[in-house]
Amino acid sequence: MIGLIRVVTLERPEEVNRHAQVIEKKYGLSIKSACIPNQYNGIHNDETEVLAVPKILELGKQFKEQGCTGLIVSCAADPAIEQLREETGLFVIGAGSSAALIARSTGKKTGVIGITSIVPTVIEENLDELFAGYIKPKNINNTNDLLTSVGQENCITAVKQLIEQGAQQILFACTGMGTINLKSLLQEVIDVPVIDAVDAEGSMVNFYLNGNGSQFRRNRL
């Protein structure tokens, strides 16, 4: 069992489990989800990340006590990743580094969209010379803004701008863009590859579990 940490507070089980369901459907993995408390707008700046870190650490420890063998932090900023690895001893996958490493493997110039004022450091550093620019779509200030039709149209506009500026592929620096399945919306209007951070974190977990011996394989989860 893998524990998946949502960094936004959600009430309905189907919303809490949405990222887990994407990964389970695509890779056949067993995922258990939970949200950090009292952050209804998630992580969208330095202040909200600082507030979230102790909550993420506590949730990771709870998952370990419940028998989870690994953790996913489903946030493109990769908050508390190193602390979780140190304090739980488990393997921990972050959405941001997963997406950036997959993007880097293609060798294509990568345009990034997200909800923070600047691109998450973990993404820019991993992309390095392939980083082709970052845009925060108009009026998108937290993950809930992505749920509106206007917010989604603004995301599409931002992606088109990045492509016009030379981006050869697009990376989502917010897992909320996976929640709304923005990738499907974009496939109707653009013809460059899109890297969804939720897909990416699932891909990395799947790779890890199937490359580290029978004790971690799917049939033992």
mmCIF file with all atom_site columns, C-alpha atoms in Angstrom:
data_model
loop_
_atom_site.group_PDB
_atom_site.id
_atom_site.type_symbol
_atom_site.label_atom_id
_atom_site.label_alt_id
_atom_site.label_comp_id
_atom_site.label_asym_id
_atom_site.label_entity_id
_atom_site.label_seq_id
_atom_site.pdbx_PDB_ins_code
_atom_site.Cartn_x
_atom_site.Cartn_y
_atom_site.Cartn_z
_atom_site.occupancy
_atom_site.B_iso_or_equiv
_atom_site.pdbx_formal_charge
_atom_site.auth_seq_id
_atom_site.auth_comp_id
_atom_site.auth_asym_id
_atom_site.auth_atom_id
_atom_site.pdbx_PDB_model_num
ATOM 1   C CA . MET A 1 1   ? 0.000   0.000  0.000   1.00 0.00 ? 1   MET A CA 1
ATOM 2   C CA . ILE A 1 2   ? 1.223   3.481  -0.931  1.00 0.00 ? 2   ILE A CA 1
ATOM 3   C CA . GLY A 1 3   ? 0.092   6.545  1.021   1.00 0.00 ? 3   GLY A CA 1
ATOM 4   C CA . LEU A 1 4   ? -0.829  9.579  -1.054  1.00 0.00 ? 4   LEU A CA 1
ATOM 5   C CA . ILE A 1 5   ? -0.850  12.964 0.660   1.00 0.00 ? 5   ILE A CA 1
ATOM 6   C CA . ARG A 1 6   ? -3.191  15.638 -0.716  1.00 0.00 ? 6   ARG A CA 1
ATOM 7   C CA . VAL A 1 7   ? -2.048  19.128 0.288   1.00 0.00 ? 7   VAL A CA 1
ATOM 8   C CA . VAL A 1 8   ? -5.519  20.629 0.066   1.00 0.00 ? 8   VAL A CA 1
ATOM 9   C CA . THR A 1 9   ? -8.353  19.981 2.524   1.00 0.00 ? 9   THR A CA 1
ATOM 10  C CA . LEU A 1 10  ? -11.232 18.155 0.840   1.00 0.00 ? 10  LEU A CA 1
ATOM 11  C CA . GLU A 1 11  ? -14.388 16.778 2.410   1.00 0.00 ? 11  GLU A CA 1
ATOM 12  C CA . ARG A 1 12  ? -15.935 14.358 -0.104  1.00 0.00 ? 12  ARG A CA 1
ATOM 13  C CA . PRO A 1 13  ? -14.232 10.953 -0.406  1.00 0.00 ? 13  PRO A CA 1
ATOM 14  C CA . GLU A 1 14  ? -14.415 10.993 -4.206  1.00 0.00 ? 14  GLU A CA 1
ATOM 15  C CA . GLU A 1 15  ? -12.455 14.258 -4.223  1.00 0.00 ? 15  GLU A CA 1
ATOM 16  C CA . VAL A 1 16  ? -9.910  13.032 -1.684  1.00 0.00 ? 16  VAL A CA 1
ATOM 17  C CA . ASN A 1 17  ? -9.297  9.893  -3.745  1.00 0.00 ? 17  ASN A CA 1
ATOM 18  C CA . ARG A 1 18  ? -9.226  11.469 -7.211  1.00 0.00 ? 18  ARG A CA 1
ATOM 19  C CA . HIS A 1 19  ? -5.446  11.423 -7.691  1.00 0.00 ? 19  HIS A CA 1
ATOM 20  C CA . ALA A 1 20  ? -5.225  7.922  -6.262  1.00 0.00 ? 20  ALA A CA 1
ATOM 21  C CA . GLN A 1 21  ? -7.879  6.723  -8.699  1.00 0.00 ? 21  GLN A CA 1
ATOM 22  C CA . VAL A 1 22  ? -5.929  8.117  -11.656 1.00 0.00 ? 22  VAL A CA 1
ATOM 23  C CA . ILE A 1 23  ? -2.823  6.226  -10.558 1.00 0.00 ? 23  ILE A CA 1
ATOM 24  C CA . GLU A 1 24  ? -4.675  3.041  -9.663  1.00 0.00 ? 24  GLU A CA 1
ATOM 25  C CA . LYS A 1 25  ? -6.462  2.968  -13.010 1.00 0.00 ? 25  LYS A CA 1
ATOM 26  C CA . LYS A 1 26  ? -3.337  3.606  -15.045 1.00 0.00 ? 26  LYS A CA 1
ATOM 27  C CA . TYR A 1 27  ? -0.802  1.486  -13.147 1.00 0.00 ? 27  TYR A CA 1
ATOM 28  C CA . GLY A 1 28  ? -2.816  -0.976 -11.067 1.00 0.00 ? 28  GLY A CA 1
ATOM 29  C CA . LEU A 1 29  ? -1.226  0.170  -7.817  1.00 0.00 ? 29  LEU A CA 1
ATOM 30  C CA . SER A 1 30  ? -2.879  0.155  -4.411  1.00 0.00 ? 30  SER A CA 1
ATOM 31  C CA . ILE A 1 31  ? -3.093  3.744  -3.127  1.00 0.00 ? 31  ILE A CA 1
ATOM 32  C CA . LYS A 1 32  ? -4.515  5.134  0.112   1.00 0.00 ? 32  LYS A CA 1
ATOM 33  C CA . SER A 1 33  ? -5.259  8.894  0.215   1.00 0.00 ? 33  SER A CA 1
ATOM 34  C CA . ALA A 1 34  ? -5.661  11.497 2.920   1.00 0.00 ? 34  ALA A CA 1
ATOM 35  C CA . CYS A 1 35  ? -5.676  15.299 3.084   1.00 0.00 ? 35  CYS A CA 1
ATOM 36  C CA . ILE A 1 36  ? -3.835  17.668 5.375   1.00 0.00 ? 36  ILE A CA 1
ATOM 37  C CA . PRO A 1 37  ? -6.264  19.589 7.627   1.00 0.00 ? 37  PRO A CA 1
ATOM 38  C CA . ASN A 1 38  ? -7.394  23.210 7.513   1.00 0.00 ? 38  ASN A CA 1
ATOM 39  C CA . GLN A 1 39  ? -5.931  24.218 4.149   1.00 0.00 ? 39  GLN A CA 1
ATOM 40  C CA . TYR A 1 40  ? -8.951  24.592 1.929   1.00 0.00 ? 40  TYR A CA 1
ATOM 41  C CA . ASN A 1 41  ? -6.980  26.535 -0.697  1.00 0.00 ? 41  ASN A CA 1
ATOM 42  C CA . GLY A 1 42  ? -4.033  24.156 -0.592  1.00 0.00 ? 42  GLY A CA 1
ATOM 43  C CA . ILE A 1 43  ? -0.448  25.330 -1.108  1.00 0.00 ? 43  ILE A CA 1
ATOM 44  C CA . HIS A 1 44  ? -0.111  28.366 -3.345  1.00 0.00 ? 44  HIS A CA 1
ATOM 45  C CA . ASN A 1 45  ? 2.698   30.480 -1.836  1.00 0.00 ? 45  ASN A CA 1
ATOM 46  C CA . ASP A 1 46  ? 5.552   30.333 0.692   1.00 0.00 ? 46  ASP A CA 1
ATOM 47  C CA . GLU A 1 47  ? 3.275   31.039 3.651   1.00 0.00 ? 47  GLU A CA 1
ATOM 48  C CA . THR A 1 48  ? 0.859   28.218 2.889   1.00 0.00 ? 48  THR A CA 1
ATOM 49  C CA . GLU A 1 49  ? 3.759   25.831 2.247   1.00 0.00 ? 49  GLU A CA 1
ATOM 50  C CA . VAL A 1 50  ? 5.266   26.615 5.661   1.00 0.00 ? 50  VAL A CA 1
ATOM 51  C CA . LEU A 1 51  ? 1.875   25.928 7.265   1.00 0.00 ? 51  LEU A CA 1
ATOM 52  C CA . ALA A 1 52  ? 1.553   22.648 5.390   1.00 0.00 ? 52  ALA A CA 1
ATOM 53  C CA . VAL A 1 53  ? 4.946   21.098 6.149   1.00 0.00 ? 53  VAL A CA 1
ATOM 54  C CA . PRO A 1 54  ? 4.259   19.848 9.727   1.00 0.00 ? 54  PRO A CA 1
ATOM 55  C CA . LYS A 1 55  ? 0.867   18.533 8.590   1.00 0.00 ? 55  LYS A CA 1
ATOM 56  C CA . ILE A 1 56  ? 2.482   16.636 5.726   1.00 0.00 ? 56  ILE A CA 1
ATOM 57  C CA . LEU A 1 57  ? 5.069   15.135 8.071   1.00 0.00 ? 57  LEU A CA 1
ATOM 58  C CA . GLU A 1 58  ? 2.386   14.041 10.540  1.00 0.00 ? 58  GLU A CA 1
ATOM 59  C CA . LEU A 1 59  ? 0.295   12.449 7.810   1.00 0.00 ? 59  LEU A CA 1
ATOM 60  C CA . GLY A 1 60  ? 3.331   10.625 6.426   1.00 0.00 ? 60  GLY A CA 1
ATOM 61  C CA . LYS A 1 61  ? 4.060   9.158  9.847   1.00 0.00 ? 61  LYS A CA 1
ATOM 62  C CA . GLN A 1 62  ? 0.441   8.065  10.191  1.00 0.00 ? 62  GLN A CA 1
ATOM 63  C CA . PHE A 1 63  ? 0.619   6.309  6.826   1.00 0.00 ? 63  PHE A CA 1
ATOM 64  C CA . LYS A 1 64  ? 3.744   4.453  7.952   1.00 0.00 ? 64  LYS A CA 1
ATOM 65  C CA . GLU A 1 65  ? 2.001   3.342  11.151  1.00 0.00 ? 65  GLU A CA 1
ATOM 66  C CA . GLN A 1 66  ? -0.859  2.064  8.979   1.00 0.00 ? 66  GLN A CA 1
ATOM 67  C CA . GLY A 1 67  ? 1.545   -0.144 7.042   1.00 0.00 ? 67  GLY A CA 1
ATOM 68  C CA . CYS A 1 68  ? 2.265   1.929  3.938   1.00 0.00 ? 68  CYS A CA 1
ATOM 69  C CA . THR A 1 69  ? 5.565   1.047  2.278   1.00 0.00 ? 69  THR A CA 1
ATOM 70  C CA . GLY A 1 70  ? 5.983   4.324  0.397   1.00 0.00 ? 70  GLY A CA 1
ATOM 71  C CA . LEU A 1 71  ? 4.563   7.821  0.097   1.00 0.00 ? 71  LEU A CA 1
ATOM 72  C CA . ILE A 1 72  ? 3.490   10.263 -2.603  1.00 0.00 ? 72  ILE A CA 1
ATOM 73  C CA . VAL A 1 73  ? 3.263   13.979 -1.918  1.00 0.00 ? 73  VAL A CA 1
ATOM 74  C CA . SER A 1 74  ? 0.800   15.041 -4.588  1.00 0.00 ? 74  SER A CA 1
ATOM 75  C CA . CYS A 1 75  ? 2.021   18.619 -4.919  1.00 0.00 ? 75  CYS A CA 1
ATOM 76  C CA . ALA A 1 76  ? 4.272   20.076 -7.605  1.00 0.00 ? 76  ALA A CA 1
ATOM 77  C CA . ALA A 1 77  ? 6.349   22.027 -5.074  1.00 0.00 ? 77  ALA A CA 1
ATOM 78  C CA . ASP A 1 78  ? 7.493   18.730 -3.467  1.00 0.00 ? 78  ASP A CA 1
ATOM 79  C CA . PRO A 1 79  ? 6.975   20.126 0.058   1.00 0.00 ? 79  PRO A CA 1
ATOM 80  C CA . ALA A 1 80  ? 8.611   18.253 2.962   1.00 0.00 ? 80  ALA A CA 1
ATOM 81  C CA . ILE A 1 81  ? 9.986   15.523 0.692   1.00 0.00 ? 81  ILE A CA 1
ATOM 82  C CA . GLU A 1 82  ? 13.432  15.308 2.272   1.00 0.00 ? 82  GLU A CA 1
ATOM 83  C CA . GLN A 1 83  ? 12.056  15.549 5.813   1.00 0.00 ? 83  GLN A CA 1
ATOM 84  C CA . LEU A 1 84  ? 9.594   12.737 5.096   1.00 0.00 ? 84  LEU A CA 1
ATOM 85  C CA . ARG A 1 85  ? 12.356  10.498 3.773   1.00 0.00 ? 85  ARG A CA 1
ATOM 86  C CA . GLU A 1 86  ? 14.474  11.169 6.834   1.00 0.00 ? 86  GLU A CA 1
ATOM 87  C CA . GLU A 1 87  ? 11.722  10.849 9.430   1.00 0.00 ? 87  GLU A CA 1
ATOM 88  C CA . THR A 1 88  ? 9.846   7.841  8.008   1.00 0.00 ? 88  THR A CA 1
ATOM 89  C CA . GLY A 1 89  ? 12.592  5.881  6.281   1.00 0.00 ? 89  GLY A CA 1
ATOM 90  C CA . LEU A 1 90  ? 10.175  5.209  3.407   1.00 0.00 ? 90  LEU A CA 1
ATOM 91  C CA . PHE A 1 91  ? 10.646  5.991  -0.265  1.00 0.00 ? 91  PHE A CA 1
ATOM 92  C CA . VAL A 1 92  ? 8.881   9.261  -1.034  1.00 0.00 ? 92  VAL A CA 1
ATOM 93  C CA . ILE A 1 93  ? 7.873   10.501 -4.481  1.00 0.00 ? 93  ILE A CA 1
ATOM 94  C CA . GLY A 1 94  ? 7.052   14.139 -5.235  1.00 0.00 ? 94  GLY A CA 1
ATOM 95  C CA . ALA A 1 95  ? 4.866   15.307 -8.100  1.00 0.00 ? 95  ALA A CA 1
ATOM 96  C CA . GLY A 1 96  ? 7.081   18.228 -9.132  1.00 0.00 ? 96  GLY A CA 1
ATOM 97  C CA . SER A 1 97  ? 10.376  16.389 -9.445  1.00 0.00 ? 97  SER A CA 1
ATOM 98  C CA . SER A 1 98  ? 8.603   13.459 -11.136 1.00 0.00 ? 98  SER A CA 1
ATOM 99  C CA . ALA A 1 99  ? 7.097   15.705 -13.803 1.00 0.00 ? 99  ALA A CA 1
ATOM 100 C CA . ALA A 1 100 ? 10.329  17.626 -14.367 1.00 0.00 ? 100 ALA A CA 1
ATOM 101 C CA . LEU A 1 101 ? 12.437  14.478 -14.724 1.00 0.00 ? 101 LEU A CA 1
ATOM 102 C CA . ILE A 1 102 ? 10.022  12.999 -17.240 1.00 0.00 ? 102 ILE A CA 1
ATOM 103 C CA . ALA A 1 103 ? 10.048  16.277 -19.154 1.00 0.00 ? 103 ALA A CA 1
ATOM 104 C CA . ARG A 1 104 ? 13.836  16.378 -19.061 1.00 0.00 ? 104 ARG A CA 1
ATOM 105 C CA . SER A 1 105 ? 14.097  12.861 -20.462 1.00 0.00 ? 105 SER A CA 1
ATOM 106 C CA . THR A 1 106 ? 12.596  14.035 -23.762 1.00 0.00 ? 106 THR A CA 1
ATOM 107 C CA . GLY A 1 107 ? 15.174  16.763 -24.334 1.00 0.00 ? 107 GLY A CA 1
ATOM 108 C CA . LYS A 1 108 ? 12.428  19.206 -25.354 1.00 0.00 ? 108 LYS A CA 1
ATOM 109 C CA . LYS A 1 109 ? 12.178  22.838 -24.298 1.00 0.00 ? 109 LYS A CA 1
ATOM 110 C CA . THR A 1 110 ? 9.524   22.841 -21.578 1.00 0.00 ? 110 THR A CA 1
ATOM 111 C CA . GLY A 1 111 ? 6.980   25.546 -20.814 1.00 0.00 ? 111 GLY A CA 1
ATOM 112 C CA . VAL A 1 112 ? 5.462   25.416 -17.336 1.00 0.00 ? 112 VAL A CA 1
ATOM 113 C CA . ILE A 1 113 ? 2.118   26.648 -16.000 1.00 0.00 ? 113 ILE A CA 1
ATOM 114 C CA . GLY A 1 114 ? 1.166   26.759 -12.345 1.00 0.00 ? 114 GLY A CA 1
ATOM 115 C CA . ILE A 1 115 ? -0.678  28.614 -9.594  1.00 0.00 ? 115 ILE A CA 1
ATOM 116 C CA . THR A 1 116 ? 2.254   30.240 -7.767  1.00 0.00 ? 116 THR A CA 1
ATOM 117 C CA . SER A 1 117 ? 3.845   33.588 -8.601  1.00 0.00 ? 117 SER A CA 1
ATOM 118 C CA . ILE A 1 118 ? 7.107   31.895 -9.616  1.00 0.00 ? 118 ILE A CA 1
ATOM 119 C CA . VAL A 1 119 ? 7.884   28.421 -10.912 1.00 0.00 ? 119 VAL A CA 1
ATOM 120 C CA . PRO A 1 120 ? 8.483   25.825 -8.140  1.00 0.00 ? 120 PRO A CA 1
ATOM 121 C CA . THR A 1 121 ? 12.219  25.563 -7.517  1.00 0.00 ? 121 THR A CA 1
ATOM 122 C CA . VAL A 1 122 ? 12.290  21.780 -7.789  1.00 0.00 ? 122 VAL A CA 1
ATOM 123 C CA . ILE A 1 123 ? 10.872  21.972 -11.315 1.00 0.00 ? 123 ILE A CA 1
ATOM 124 C CA . GLU A 1 124 ? 13.151  24.739 -12.591 1.00 0.00 ? 124 GLU A CA 1
ATOM 125 C CA . GLU A 1 125 ? 16.262  23.104 -11.151 1.00 0.00 ? 125 GLU A CA 1
ATOM 126 C CA . ASN A 1 126 ? 15.474  19.698 -12.635 1.00 0.00 ? 126 ASN A CA 1
ATOM 127 C CA . LEU A 1 127 ? 14.605  21.115 -16.039 1.00 0.00 ? 127 LEU A CA 1
ATOM 128 C CA . ASP A 1 128 ? 17.763  23.237 -16.028 1.00 0.00 ? 128 ASP A CA 1
ATOM 129 C CA . GLU A 1 129 ? 18.587  24.385 -19.583 1.00 0.00 ? 129 GLU A CA 1
ATOM 130 C CA . LEU A 1 130 ? 15.332  22.887 -20.920 1.00 0.00 ? 130 LEU A CA 1
ATOM 131 C CA . PHE A 1 131 ? 13.218  25.350 -18.902 1.00 0.00 ? 131 PHE A CA 1
ATOM 132 C CA . ALA A 1 132 ? 11.486  27.510 -21.516 1.00 0.00 ? 132 ALA A CA 1
ATOM 133 C CA . GLY A 1 133 ? 9.421   29.812 -19.321 1.00 0.00 ? 133 GLY A CA 1
ATOM 134 C CA . TYR A 1 134 ? 6.648   29.918 -16.733 1.00 0.00 ? 134 TYR A CA 1
ATOM 135 C CA . ILE A 1 135 ? 3.187   31.465 -16.706 1.00 0.00 ? 135 ILE A CA 1
ATOM 136 C CA . LYS A 1 136 ? 0.640   31.717 -13.911 1.00 0.00 ? 136 LYS A CA 1
ATOM 137 C CA . PRO A 1 137 ? -2.665  31.921 -15.791 1.00 0.00 ? 137 PRO A CA 1
ATOM 138 C CA . LYS A 1 138 ? -4.776  35.024 -15.305 1.00 0.00 ? 138 LYS A CA 1
ATOM 139 C CA . ASN A 1 139 ? -6.851  35.028 -12.088 1.00 0.00 ? 139 ASN A CA 1
ATOM 140 C CA . ILE A 1 140 ? -5.486  31.626 -11.009 1.00 0.00 ? 140 ILE A CA 1
ATOM 141 C CA . ASN A 1 141 ? -4.285  32.099 -7.431  1.00 0.00 ? 141 ASN A CA 1
ATOM 142 C CA . ASN A 1 142 ? -5.013  28.749 -5.788  1.00 0.00 ? 142 ASN A CA 1
ATOM 143 C CA . THR A 1 143 ? -6.133  25.272 -6.763  1.00 0.00 ? 143 THR A CA 1
ATOM 144 C CA . ASN A 1 144 ? -9.840  26.064 -6.402  1.00 0.00 ? 144 ASN A CA 1
ATOM 145 C CA . ASP A 1 145 ? -9.623  28.690 -9.146  1.00 0.00 ? 145 ASP A CA 1
ATOM 146 C CA . LEU A 1 146 ? -8.955  25.850 -11.582 1.00 0.00 ? 146 LEU A CA 1
ATOM 147 C CA . LEU A 1 147 ? -12.444 24.448 -11.043 1.00 0.00 ? 147 LEU A CA 1
ATOM 148 C CA . THR A 1 148 ? -14.186 27.226 -12.956 1.00 0.00 ? 148 THR A CA 1
ATOM 149 C CA . SER A 1 149 ? -14.693 27.301 -16.712 1.00 0.00 ? 149 SER A CA 1
ATOM 150 C CA . VAL A 1 150 ? -13.047 30.738 -16.837 1.00 0.00 ? 150 VAL A CA 1
ATOM 151 C CA . GLY A 1 151 ? -10.038 29.408 -14.953 1.00 0.00 ? 151 GLY A CA 1
ATOM 152 C CA . GLN A 1 152 ? -9.701  26.528 -17.378 1.00 0.00 ? 152 GLN A CA 1
ATOM 153 C CA . GLU A 1 153 ? -9.929  28.841 -20.379 1.00 0.00 ? 153 GLU A CA 1
ATOM 154 C CA . ASN A 1 154 ? -7.209  31.018 -18.857 1.00 0.00 ? 154 ASN A CA 1
ATOM 155 C CA . CYS A 1 155 ? -5.007  27.935 -18.465 1.00 0.00 ? 155 CYS A CA 1
ATOM 156 C CA . ILE A 1 156 ? -5.481  27.090 -22.143 1.00 0.00 ? 156 ILE A CA 1
ATOM 157 C CA . THR A 1 157 ? -4.591  30.668 -23.090 1.00 0.00 ? 157 THR A CA 1
ATOM 158 C CA . ALA A 1 158 ? -1.417  30.492 -20.990 1.00 0.00 ? 158 ALA A CA 1
ATOM 159 C CA . VAL A 1 159 ? -0.364  27.240 -22.626 1.00 0.00 ? 159 VAL A CA 1
ATOM 160 C CA . LYS A 1 160 ? -0.822  28.731 -26.086 1.00 0.00 ? 160 LYS A CA 1
ATOM 161 C CA . GLN A 1 161 ? 1.358   31.672 -25.061 1.00 0.00 ? 161 GLN A CA 1
ATOM 162 C CA . LEU A 1 162 ? 4.138   29.351 -23.906 1.00 0.00 ? 162 LEU A CA 1
ATOM 163 C CA . ILE A 1 163 ? 4.034   27.473 -27.204 1.00 0.00 ? 163 ILE A CA 1
ATOM 164 C CA . GLU A 1 164 ? 4.189   30.763 -29.117 1.00 0.00 ? 164 GLU A CA 1
ATOM 165 C CA . GLN A 1 165 ? 7.284   31.612 -27.062 1.00 0.00 ? 165 GLN A CA 1
ATOM 166 C CA . GLY A 1 166 ? 9.023   28.415 -28.152 1.00 0.00 ? 166 GLY A CA 1
ATOM 167 C CA . ALA A 1 167 ? 7.941   25.704 -25.712 1.00 0.00 ? 167 ALA A CA 1
ATOM 168 C CA . GLN A 1 168 ? 8.029   22.250 -27.311 1.00 0.00 ? 168 GLN A CA 1
ATOM 169 C CA . GLN A 1 169 ? 6.089   20.614 -24.489 1.00 0.00 ? 169 GLN A CA 1
ATOM 170 C CA . ILE A 1 170 ? 4.045   21.715 -21.478 1.00 0.00 ? 170 ILE A CA 1
ATOM 171 C CA . LEU A 1 171 ? 4.411   20.751 -17.815 1.00 0.00 ? 171 LEU A CA 1
ATOM 172 C CA . PHE A 1 172 ? 1.732   21.287 -15.155 1.00 0.00 ? 172 PHE A CA 1
ATOM 173 C CA . ALA A 1 173 ? 3.258   22.760 -11.991 1.00 0.00 ? 173 ALA A CA 1
ATOM 174 C CA . CYS A 1 174 ? 0.072   22.068 -10.043 1.00 0.00 ? 174 CYS A CA 1
ATOM 175 C CA . THR A 1 175 ? -1.560  18.699 -9.430  1.00 0.00 ? 175 THR A CA 1
ATOM 176 C CA . GLY A 1 176 ? -4.924  20.488 -9.429  1.00 0.00 ? 176 GLY A CA 1
ATOM 177 C CA . MET A 1 177 ? -4.555  20.654 -13.192 1.00 0.00 ? 177 MET A CA 1
ATOM 178 C CA . GLY A 1 178 ? -4.668  16.876 -13.145 1.00 0.00 ? 178 GLY A CA 1
ATOM 179 C CA . THR A 1 179 ? -7.765  17.000 -10.968 1.00 0.00 ? 179 THR A CA 1
ATOM 180 C CA . ILE A 1 180 ? -9.648  18.905 -13.683 1.00 0.00 ? 180 ILE A CA 1
ATOM 181 C CA . ASN A 1 181 ? -8.116  16.767 -16.458 1.00 0.00 ? 181 ASN A CA 1
ATOM 182 C CA . LEU A 1 182 ? -6.689  19.854 -18.147 1.00 0.00 ? 182 LEU A CA 1
ATOM 183 C CA . LYS A 1 183 ? -4.564  17.596 -20.334 1.00 0.00 ? 183 LYS A CA 1
ATOM 184 C CA . SER A 1 184 ? -7.671  16.317 -22.128 1.00 0.00 ? 184 SER A CA 1
ATOM 185 C CA . LEU A 1 185 ? -8.928  19.862 -22.665 1.00 0.00 ? 185 LEU A CA 1
ATOM 186 C CA . LEU A 1 186 ? -5.587  20.871 -24.161 1.00 0.00 ? 186 LEU A CA 1
ATOM 187 C CA . GLN A 1 187 ? -5.368  17.907 -26.507 1.00 0.00 ? 187 GLN A CA 1
ATOM 188 C CA . GLU A 1 188 ? -8.285  19.387 -28.425 1.00 0.00 ? 188 GLU A CA 1
ATOM 189 C CA . VAL A 1 189 ? -6.444  22.646 -29.139 1.00 0.00 ? 189 VAL A CA 1
ATOM 190 C CA . ILE A 1 190 ? -2.660  22.022 -29.116 1.00 0.00 ? 190 ILE A CA 1
ATOM 191 C CA . ASP A 1 191 ? -0.366  19.435 -30.670 1.00 0.00 ? 191 ASP A CA 1
ATOM 192 C CA . VAL A 1 192 ? 2.617   19.323 -28.284 1.00 0.00 ? 192 VAL A CA 1
ATOM 193 C CA . PRO A 1 193 ? 3.182   16.791 -25.464 1.00 0.00 ? 193 PRO A CA 1
ATOM 194 C CA . VAL A 1 194 ? 1.721   17.595 -22.031 1.00 0.00 ? 194 VAL A CA 1
ATOM 195 C CA . ILE A 1 195 ? 3.188   16.297 -18.763 1.00 0.00 ? 195 ILE A CA 1
ATOM 196 C CA . ASP A 1 196 ? 0.622   15.999 -15.990 1.00 0.00 ? 196 ASP A CA 1
ATOM 197 C CA . ALA A 1 197 ? 2.168   15.912 -12.509 1.00 0.00 ? 197 ALA A CA 1
ATOM 198 C CA . VAL A 1 198 ? -0.350  13.337 -11.210 1.00 0.00 ? 198 VAL A CA 1
ATOM 199 C CA . ASP A 1 199 ? 0.426   10.996 -14.100 1.00 0.00 ? 199 ASP A CA 1
ATOM 200 C CA . ALA A 1 200 ? 4.125   11.624 -13.507 1.00 0.00 ? 200 ALA A CA 1
ATOM 201 C CA . GLU A 1 201 ? 4.097   10.768 -9.802  1.00 0.00 ? 201 GLU A CA 1
ATOM 202 C CA . GLY A 1 202 ? 2.225   7.557  -10.592 1.00 0.00 ? 202 GLY A CA 1
ATOM 203 C CA . SER A 1 203 ? 4.743   6.680  -13.285 1.00 0.00 ? 203 SER A CA 1
ATOM 204 C CA . MET A 1 204 ? 7.648   7.135  -10.890 1.00 0.00 ? 204 MET A CA 1
ATOM 205 C CA . VAL A 1 205 ? 6.042   5.031  -8.171  1.00 0.00 ? 205 VAL A CA 1
ATOM 206 C CA . ASN A 1 206 ? 5.270   2.318  -10.691 1.00 0.00 ? 206 ASN A CA 1
ATOM 207 C CA . PHE A 1 207 ? 8.861   2.358  -11.919 1.00 0.00 ? 207 PHE A CA 1
ATOM 208 C CA . TYR A 1 208 ? 10.207  2.152  -8.383  1.00 0.00 ? 208 TYR A CA 1
ATOM 209 C CA . LEU A 1 209 ? 7.939   -0.680 -7.317  1.00 0.00 ? 209 LEU A CA 1
ATOM 210 C CA . ASN A 1 210 ? 8.712   -2.751 -10.375 1.00 0.00 ? 210 ASN A CA 1
ATOM 211 C CA . GLY A 1 211 ? 12.443  -2.181 -10.277 1.00 0.00 ? 211 GLY A CA 1
ATOM 212 C CA . ASN A 1 212 ? 13.347  -2.950 -6.668  1.00 0.00 ? 212 ASN A CA 1
ATOM 213 C CA . GLY A 1 213 ? 12.752  -6.623 -6.127  1.00 0.00 ? 213 GLY A CA 1
ATOM 214 C CA . SER A 1 214 ? 9.795   -8.868 -5.414  1.00 0.00 ? 214 SER A CA 1
ATOM 215 C CA . GLN A 1 215 ? 9.211   -7.437 -1.927  1.00 0.00 ? 215 GLN A CA 1
ATOM 216 C CA . PHE A 1 216 ? 7.894   -4.233 -3.484  1.00 0.00 ? 216 PHE A CA 1
ATOM 217 C CA . ARG A 1 217 ? 6.052   -5.606 -6.501  1.00 0.00 ? 217 ARG A CA 1
ATOM 218 C CA . ARG A 1 218 ? 2.358   -5.038 -7.049  1.00 0.00 ? 218 ARG A CA 1
ATOM 219 C CA . ASN A 1 219 ? 1.304   -8.486 -5.963  1.00 0.00 ? 219 ASN A CA 1
ATOM 220 C CA . ARG A 1 220 ? 2.800   -7.835 -2.550  1.00 0.00 ? 220 ARG A CA 1
ATOM 221 C CA . LEU A 1 221 ? 1.152   -4.448 -1.910  1.00 0.00 ? 221 LEU A CA 1
#
